[in-house]
Coordinates of C-alpha atoms and ligand atoms in Angstrom, one line a residue:
M1 CA 61.4 63.7 27.6
R2 CA 62.4 66.8 25.8
F3 CA 65.5 68.8 26.8
S4 CA 65.4 72.4 26.5
G5 CA 67.0 75.5 28.6
L6 CA 63.6 75.9 30.4
R7 CA 63.5 72.4 31.3
V8 CA 67.3 72.6 32.7
L9 CA 65.9 75.7 34.7
R10 CA 63.0 74.0 36.2
E11 CA 65.0 70.9 37.2
G12 CA 67.6 73.0 38.5
L13 CA 65.1 74.8 40.9
T14 CA 63.4 71.7 41.9
G15 CA 66.4 69.4 42.8
N16 CA 66.7 67.8 39.5
R17 CA 64.0 64.9 40.5
G18 CA 62.6 64.9 37.1
W19 CA 65.5 63.5 35.1
A20 CA 64.6 59.9 33.7
P21 CA 67.2 57.3 32.2
H22 CA 67.8 58.3 28.6
W23 CA 66.8 54.7 27.5
R24 CA 65.2 51.5 28.9
D25 CA 66.8 48.4 29.9
P26 CA 64.7 45.8 28.1
E27 CA 65.1 41.9 28.1
P28 CA 66.1 40.6 24.8
K29 CA 63.2 39.5 22.8
S30 CA 63.5 36.0 20.9
E31 CA 63.2 37.6 17.4
Y32 CA 63.8 41.0 15.5
D33 CA 63.5 42.2 12.3
V34 CA 66.9 43.6 12.5
V35 CA 70.0 43.2 14.9
I36 CA 72.8 45.2 14.8
I37 CA 76.0 44.0 16.5
G38 CA 77.8 46.9 18.3
G39 CA 76.6 49.6 20.0
G40 CA 78.9 52.1 19.1
G41 CA 78.8 55.3 17.3
H42 CA 78.0 53.5 13.7
G43 CA 75.3 50.8 15.4
L44 CA 73.4 53.4 17.1
S45 CA 73.1 55.7 14.1
T46 CA 71.9 52.9 11.9
A47 CA 69.6 51.9 14.5
Y48 CA 68.2 55.6 14.7
Y49 CA 68.0 56.0 10.9
L50 CA 66.3 52.8 10.5
A51 CA 63.7 53.7 12.6
K52 CA 63.3 57.4 11.8
N53 CA 64.1 57.4 8.0
H54 CA 62.4 53.8 7.1
G55 CA 59.9 53.1 9.9
I56 CA 61.8 50.0 10.9
T57 CA 61.5 49.9 14.5
N58 CA 61.7 46.0 15.8
V59 CA 65.2 46.5 15.9
A60 CA 67.8 45.5 18.6
V61 CA 71.5 46.8 19.1
L62 CA 73.6 44.3 20.8
E63 CA 76.6 45.7 23.0
K64 CA 78.9 43.4 24.7
G65 CA 80.0 46.0 27.2
Y66 CA 78.3 49.5 27.6
I67 CA 76.7 51.8 25.5
G68 CA 79.8 54.6 24.5
G69 CA 82.5 52.2 25.9
G70 CA 84.3 51.8 22.5
N71 CA 86.1 54.0 20.2
V72 CA 83.2 56.3 19.9
G73 CA 83.9 57.4 23.6
R74 CA 87.9 57.1 23.3
N75 CA 88.5 59.2 19.9
T76 CA 89.7 62.9 20.0
T77 CA 86.5 64.0 18.6
I78 CA 87.5 65.7 15.3
V79 CA 84.9 66.4 12.7
R80 CA 86.0 67.4 9.4
A81 CA 84.8 67.2 5.6
N82 CA 88.5 68.0 4.0
Y83 CA 88.8 64.7 1.8
F84 CA 90.1 64.7 -1.7
L85 CA 88.7 62.1 -3.7
P86 CA 85.7 61.2 -5.0
G87 CA 84.1 58.0 -3.5
N88 CA 85.0 59.6 0.0
S89 CA 84.4 63.2 -0.2
E90 CA 80.6 63.3 -1.2
F91 CA 80.1 60.9 2.1
Y92 CA 82.0 62.9 4.4
S93 CA 80.4 66.3 2.8
H94 CA 76.8 64.5 3.4
S95 CA 77.8 63.6 7.0
L96 CA 79.1 67.0 8.1
K97 CA 75.7 68.4 6.9
L98 CA 74.1 65.6 9.1
W99 CA 76.4 67.0 12.0
E100 CA 75.2 70.5 11.6
G101 CA 71.4 69.3 12.2
M102 CA 72.3 66.8 14.7
E103 CA 71.5 68.5 18.0
E104 CA 68.2 69.7 17.0
D105 CA 67.3 66.5 15.3
L106 CA 68.3 64.5 18.2
N107 CA 67.1 67.2 20.8
Y108 CA 70.4 66.6 22.3
N109 CA 73.5 69.0 23.0
V110 CA 76.7 66.9 21.5
M111 CA 78.8 70.2 21.9
H112 CA 79.3 70.3 18.3
S113 CA 81.7 73.1 17.7
Q114 CA 82.9 74.3 14.1
R115 CA 85.8 76.1 15.5
G116 CA 87.9 75.6 12.2
L117 CA 90.5 72.7 11.3
I118 CA 94.0 74.2 10.1
N119 CA 96.0 71.7 8.2
L120 CA 99.9 72.9 8.2
F121 CA 102.2 72.5 5.2
H122 CA 105.7 72.6 5.7
S123 CA 107.3 72.7 1.7
D124 CA 106.2 73.9 -1.8
G125 CA 105.3 70.8 -2.7
Q126 CA 102.8 70.1 0.2
R127 CA 101.5 73.4 -0.6
D128 CA 100.6 72.3 -4.2
A129 CA 98.9 69.3 -2.8
F130 CA 97.0 71.3 -0.3
V131 CA 95.9 73.9 -3.1
R132 CA 94.5 70.8 -5.1
R133 CA 92.8 69.5 -1.7
G134 CA 91.1 72.7 -1.0
N135 CA 90.1 73.2 -4.7
S136 CA 88.6 69.8 -4.8
M137 CA 86.7 70.3 -1.4
I138 CA 85.2 73.7 -2.8
A139 CA 84.2 72.0 -6.0
Q140 CA 82.3 69.4 -3.5
G141 CA 80.2 72.3 -1.9
D142 CA 82.4 72.4 1.4
D143 CA 84.6 75.4 2.4
A144 CA 88.4 75.7 2.0
V145 CA 90.7 78.6 2.8
L146 CA 94.4 78.7 1.9
L147 CA 96.2 80.6 4.4
D148 CA 99.9 81.8 3.9
R149 CA 102.3 81.8 6.8
E150 CA 101.4 85.3 8.2
G151 CA 97.7 84.0 8.0
V152 CA 98.6 81.1 10.0
R153 CA 100.5 83.1 12.5
K154 CA 97.3 85.2 13.0
H155 CA 95.4 82.2 13.9
L156 CA 98.2 80.1 15.7
P157 CA 100.9 82.6 17.2
Y158 CA 102.2 79.8 19.6
L159 CA 103.5 77.6 16.9
D160 CA 107.4 77.1 16.1
F161 CA 107.2 78.9 12.7
D162 CA 111.2 78.8 12.1
N163 CA 111.8 75.1 13.1
V164 CA 114.8 74.3 11.3
R165 CA 113.8 71.0 9.9
F166 CA 109.9 71.8 9.4
P167 CA 109.3 75.6 8.9
I168 CA 105.6 76.5 8.5
Y169 CA 105.0 77.6 5.1
G170 CA 101.1 78.1 5.5
G171 CA 98.0 76.0 6.2
L172 CA 94.6 74.7 4.5
L173 CA 91.6 76.5 6.8
H174 CA 88.4 74.2 6.9
P175 CA 86.2 76.7 8.8
R176 CA 83.1 74.3 9.4
G177 CA 85.5 71.6 10.8
G178 CA 85.9 71.3 14.5
S179 CA 85.1 68.9 17.2
A180 CA 81.9 67.7 19.5
R181 CA 81.5 65.8 22.6
H182 CA 82.1 62.4 21.5
D183 CA 80.0 60.3 24.3
A184 CA 77.1 62.7 23.7
V185 CA 76.9 61.4 20.1
A186 CA 76.5 57.9 21.5
W187 CA 73.9 59.0 24.0
G188 CA 71.9 61.2 21.7
Y189 CA 71.7 58.5 19.1
G190 CA 71.0 55.9 21.6
R191 CA 68.3 57.8 23.4
G192 CA 66.7 58.7 19.8
A193 CA 66.6 55.2 18.9
D194 CA 65.2 54.0 22.2
Q195 CA 62.6 56.5 21.7
R196 CA 61.6 55.2 18.6
G197 CA 61.1 51.8 19.9
V198 CA 64.9 50.2 19.5
D199 CA 66.0 47.9 22.2
L200 CA 69.6 48.8 23.2
L201 CA 70.9 45.4 24.6
Q202 CA 74.1 46.2 27.0
N203 CA 76.4 43.5 28.2
C204 CA 75.1 41.2 25.6
E205 CA 77.9 39.8 23.5
V206 CA 77.7 38.0 20.2
T207 CA 79.4 34.8 19.9
G208 CA 78.2 33.3 16.8
I209 CA 76.2 34.0 13.8
D210 CA 73.5 31.5 12.4
I211 CA 73.3 30.9 9.0
E212 CA 71.3 28.4 6.9
N213 CA 71.5 27.8 3.2
G214 CA 73.3 31.1 2.9
K215 CA 70.8 33.0 4.7
V216 CA 71.2 34.7 8.0
R217 CA 68.7 33.5 10.6
G218 CA 70.1 35.4 13.7
V219 CA 72.8 35.4 16.3
Q220 CA 73.9 33.5 19.4
T221 CA 74.8 35.8 22.4
S222 CA 75.8 35.6 26.0
R223 CA 72.1 36.3 26.9
G224 CA 71.0 33.6 24.5
P225 CA 69.9 33.1 21.1
I226 CA 68.1 35.9 19.1
R227 CA 66.4 35.4 15.5
A228 CA 67.0 37.9 13.2
K229 CA 65.8 38.6 9.6
K230 CA 68.6 41.0 9.0
V231 CA 71.7 41.3 10.9
A232 CA 74.6 44.0 10.6
I233 CA 78.2 43.6 11.9
V234 CA 79.2 47.2 13.3
V235 CA 82.1 46.4 15.6
A236 CA 84.9 48.9 14.5
G237 CA 88.1 47.2 15.6
R238 CA 86.7 44.0 16.3
S239 CA 85.1 43.5 12.8
G240 CA 87.9 40.7 11.7
Q241 CA 86.9 38.4 14.7
V242 CA 83.0 38.9 14.6
A243 CA 82.9 38.6 10.6
A244 CA 84.9 35.1 11.1
M245 CA 81.9 34.0 13.0
A246 CA 80.0 34.2 9.5
G247 CA 83.0 32.5 7.9
M248 CA 84.2 35.6 6.5
R249 CA 87.8 37.0 6.5
L250 CA 88.0 40.7 6.1
P251 CA 90.9 42.9 4.5
I252 CA 91.1 44.5 7.9
E253 CA 94.1 44.8 10.4
S254 CA 93.3 45.8 13.9
H255 CA 95.7 48.4 15.3
V256 CA 95.8 50.4 18.9
L257 CA 95.5 54.3 18.3
Q258 CA 96.2 56.4 21.4
A259 CA 95.1 59.7 22.7
F260 CA 96.4 62.3 25.5
V261 CA 94.7 64.8 27.6
T262 CA 96.4 67.5 29.8
E263 CA 95.5 69.3 32.7
G264 CA 92.9 71.8 32.3
L265 CA 94.2 75.3 31.1
K266 CA 93.0 78.6 30.1
P267 CA 92.0 78.9 26.6
V268 CA 95.0 78.7 24.3
I269 CA 94.2 76.6 21.2
D270 CA 91.0 77.8 19.5
H271 CA 91.3 75.6 16.4
V272 CA 91.9 71.8 15.3
V273 CA 95.4 71.9 14.5
S274 CA 97.4 69.2 12.4
F275 CA 101.0 68.9 11.7
G276 CA 102.0 68.3 8.3
M277 CA 105.0 66.7 8.6
G278 CA 104.4 64.2 11.5
H279 CA 101.3 62.4 12.8
F280 CA 99.9 64.9 15.2
Y281 CA 96.8 67.0 15.7
I282 CA 95.5 68.8 18.8
S283 CA 92.4 70.8 20.1
Q284 CA 91.4 72.1 23.2
S285 CA 88.2 70.8 25.2
D286 CA 85.7 72.9 26.6
K287 CA 87.1 72.0 30.2
G288 CA 90.3 73.3 29.1
G289 CA 92.4 70.0 28.5
L290 CA 94.5 69.7 25.2
V291 CA 93.6 66.7 23.7
F292 CA 96.1 65.4 21.0
G293 CA 97.1 62.2 19.1
G294 CA 99.1 60.7 16.6
D295 CA 99.9 57.3 14.5
I296 CA 98.5 54.2 15.1
D297 CA 100.9 51.4 16.8
F298 CA 103.1 50.2 14.1
Y299 CA 101.9 46.4 14.8
A300 CA 98.6 45.0 14.8
S301 CA 96.8 44.3 18.3
Y302 CA 93.5 44.0 20.4
A303 CA 95.3 45.3 23.3
Q304 CA 92.9 48.5 24.2
R305 CA 95.8 50.5 25.5
G306 CA 98.5 52.6 25.2
N307 CA 102.3 51.9 25.5
L308 CA 105.5 54.0 25.9
P309 CA 107.4 54.0 22.5
M310 CA 104.1 55.7 20.7
K311 CA 103.9 58.3 23.6
E312 CA 107.1 59.4 23.1
H313 CA 106.9 59.6 19.2
V314 CA 103.4 61.7 19.6
M315 CA 105.1 63.6 22.2
E316 CA 108.1 64.4 19.8
A317 CA 105.9 65.6 17.1
G318 CA 103.9 68.2 19.5
M319 CA 107.1 69.5 20.8
T320 CA 108.4 70.0 17.4
L321 CA 105.2 71.9 16.2
M322 CA 104.5 73.8 19.3
P323 CA 107.5 73.6 22.2
M324 CA 105.1 75.6 24.6
I325 CA 103.1 72.1 25.0
G326 CA 106.0 71.0 26.8
K327 CA 104.9 72.8 30.0
A328 CA 101.6 71.2 30.3
K329 CA 101.3 68.1 32.4
V330 CA 99.7 65.1 30.7
L331 CA 96.7 63.7 32.6
R332 CA 95.7 60.7 31.1
S333 CA 96.1 58.5 28.0
W334 CA 94.3 55.7 26.4
G335 CA 93.8 53.5 23.4
G336 CA 91.1 52.3 21.0
I337 CA 91.3 49.6 18.5
M338 CA 91.2 50.7 15.0
D339 CA 89.7 48.6 11.8
M340 CA 92.3 49.5 9.3
T341 CA 91.7 48.8 5.6
P342 CA 94.4 48.6 3.0
D343 CA 93.2 51.6 1.1
G344 CA 92.3 53.6 4.2
S345 CA 88.6 53.8 3.4
P346 CA 85.5 52.1 4.5
I347 CA 83.2 49.5 3.8
I348 CA 79.5 49.6 4.1
D349 CA 78.0 46.7 2.0
K350 CA 76.1 43.5 1.8
T351 CA 78.0 40.4 2.2
D352 CA 77.6 36.8 0.3
T353 CA 75.2 35.5 3.1
E354 CA 71.6 36.9 2.4
G355 CA 70.8 39.4 5.0
L356 CA 74.1 40.0 6.3
F357 CA 75.4 43.5 6.2
I358 CA 79.0 44.9 7.2
D359 CA 79.9 48.5 8.3
C360 CA 83.8 48.6 9.0
G361 CA 87.0 50.0 8.2
W362 CA 86.8 53.4 9.5
C363 CA 90.5 53.4 10.0
Y364 CA 91.2 56.0 12.6
G365 CA 88.6 58.4 11.1
G366 CA 85.0 57.3 11.9
F367 CA 83.9 59.5 14.3
K368 CA 83.2 62.3 11.8
A369 CA 81.6 59.5 9.8
V370 CA 78.9 58.4 12.5
P371 CA 76.0 60.2 11.0
G372 CA 76.7 59.7 7.3
S373 CA 77.6 56.0 7.9
G374 CA 74.3 55.2 9.9
W375 CA 72.2 57.0 7.3
A376 CA 73.9 54.7 4.6
L377 CA 74.0 51.4 6.1
A378 CA 69.9 52.2 7.4
H379 CA 69.3 52.9 3.4
L380 CA 71.1 49.9 2.4
M381 CA 69.3 47.5 4.8
A382 CA 66.2 49.0 4.4
T383 CA 66.1 49.3 0.4
G384 CA 68.9 46.8 -0.4
E385 CA 70.3 49.7 -2.5
S386 CA 73.8 51.3 -1.7
H387 CA 73.1 55.1 -0.7
E388 CA 74.2 57.5 -3.1
T389 CA 77.0 58.7 -1.1
A390 CA 78.3 55.2 -0.1
R391 CA 78.5 53.5 -3.6
G392 CA 82.3 53.2 -3.5
F393 CA 82.6 51.6 -0.1
R394 CA 82.4 48.1 -1.7
L395 CA 83.7 45.1 0.0
D396 CA 84.7 43.5 -3.6
R397 CA 87.0 46.4 -4.2
Y398 CA 89.8 44.5 -2.6
R399 CA 89.3 41.4 -4.7
T400 CA 88.6 43.0 -7.9
G401 CA 91.2 46.0 -7.5
R402 CA 88.4 48.1 -9.0
G403 CA 87.2 51.4 -7.1
I404 CA 90.0 51.5 -4.5
I405 CA 89.4 54.9 -3.0
D406 CA 92.9 55.4 -1.1
E407 CA 93.3 59.1 0.0
E408 CA 97.0 59.1 0.5
G409 CA 98.3 55.8 -0.4
T410 CA 99.1 54.5 3.2
G411 CA 96.2 52.4 4.2
S412 CA 97.0 49.7 6.6
Q413 CA 100.9 50.4 6.0
H414 CA 101.4 51.9 9.4
N415 CA 105.1 52.9 8.8
L416 CA 103.7 55.1 6.2
H417 CA 101.3 57.2 8.4
Ligands
FAD501 C1 92.4 57.5 20.2 C2 91.4 57.8 19.2 C3 91.2 58.8 18.3 C4 90.4 58.9 17.4 N1 90.1 60.3 17.0 C5 89.2 60.5 16.1 C6 88.8 61.7 15.5 O1 89.4 62.9 16.0 N2 88.0 62.0 14.4 C7 87.4 60.6 13.9 O2 86.6 61.0 13.0 N3 87.4 59.6 14.5 C8 88.4 59.3 15.2 N4 88.5 58.0 15.8 C9 88.1 56.9 15.0 C10 86.6 56.8 15.6 O3 86.6 56.9 16.9 C11 86.0 55.1 15.0 O4 86.5 55.3 13.7 C12 84.9 54.9 15.5 O5 84.4 55.8 16.7 C13 84.4 53.7 15.1 O6 83.1 53.6 14.9 P1 82.0 53.1 16.4 O7 81.9 54.4 16.9 O8 80.9 52.1 15.8 O9 83.3 52.1 17.4 P2 82.9 51.4 18.7 O10 82.6 52.6 19.7 O11 84.3 50.8 18.9 O12 81.8 50.6 18.6 C14 82.0 49.3 18.3 C15 81.4 48.4 19.2 O13 81.1 47.1 19.0 C16 81.2 46.4 20.0 N5 81.6 45.0 20.0 C17 82.6 44.3 19.6 N6 82.5 43.1 19.6 C18 81.2 42.5 19.9 C19 80.5 41.7 20.0 N7 81.4 40.3 19.6 N8 79.3 41.8 20.5 C20 78.7 43.0 20.8 N9 79.3 43.9 20.8 C21 80.7 43.7 20.2 C22 82.0 47.1 20.9 O14 82.2 46.6 22.3 C23 81.9 48.6 20.6 O15 81.4 49.2 21.9 C24 89.7 57.8 16.8 C25 89.7 56.5 17.4 C26 90.5 56.4 18.7 C27 90.7 55.1 19.3

């Protein structure tokens, strides 16, 4: 089934009776060439690109809950390529290019909106850092525009420019940054993978990983054992637990990250805006809700829910930056479990077990990475070689100390975020 404007019109006129489910609901087969553990954005995009780019279609994605129920459906939907250091910047640059062709490629409206992202700065030192970042982005082939105070005021007149403690000096505008509808990304990749023959198995929890003579043989699941020649662990906040099934101890801490949405308001915030002196970022959804978030919780946890201290912390930052937000009513808040690495950068690599791969450590920035990560992991699984954009994402960098990519020196050190 292809989506088009004409199709929507025809269905609207004929009672919407022609729509079919987005994907099949198959029974697990006893064996696949590839099993991907985790039906989030990264697992689904990996399955899609395995099929599309490499013709590998005897693939199953095993999801313990439902497709889109993890972080891919819980994030604040920011998509950007404003990274500073080689290792990360070429990867996110590639990922953003994939975002720009995603809707056509998937034949799916993911509501990708390049509304522009503005990172604010509040001191001369911070301005210097943003100038360097902007130059590095331009050198990488991405876009960046330095805005002075008046330049920011033109775009974001509602901010508190003269806040005594954190006056706004200017901002770095990334015009191609923006947002997208998060669940649609999961549904689009899921549908695309299913159409190419991939089995999406929901309510299928992996409970064990079978390894013989240093080689992966398959997995144990709540729906029975499944043999596989290759297995990928792509489970975000649960990475440490699932990797332990293969005897691995990962350099990952899991922390909750919360997000908030207000009641629907008339359009007021056109861009994605991030505060430079506190961890607070905000955009407005197409429904009118102000969507915002801040820091991860300051302690490790697998509790997929929010708590009051962090709410207060985020609201304080929001009120400092834009006091007008105090008039909005918060409608909902929620949490997702983040897989934080010591250097704040991800891992896409083989493991010491033959045929077992891992894709994790996306910290709180993995939504924008969904296409790039799937592309790179599919490449690695199909060819045995790291994709050129993801060569730095090696697991052994934590053992050897070589190739650590830290962006801002905070990594999983939560009190520094
Ligand atoms: C509040 C919040 C705001 C965020 N904001 C942004 C943002 O603005 N921009 C950005 O780029 N990123 C953001 N992120 C981060 C981003 O959402 C994540 O880094 C990314 O979604 C993680 O990859 P995923 O989509 O594959 O994870 P998930 O969707 O969590 O997928 C992993 C899946 O694995 C499944 N699983 C776990 N264990 C098992 C098992 N044993 N067997 C089978 N399945 C299993 C889980 O059920 C889950 O569905 C945010 C995250 C949160 C929580």
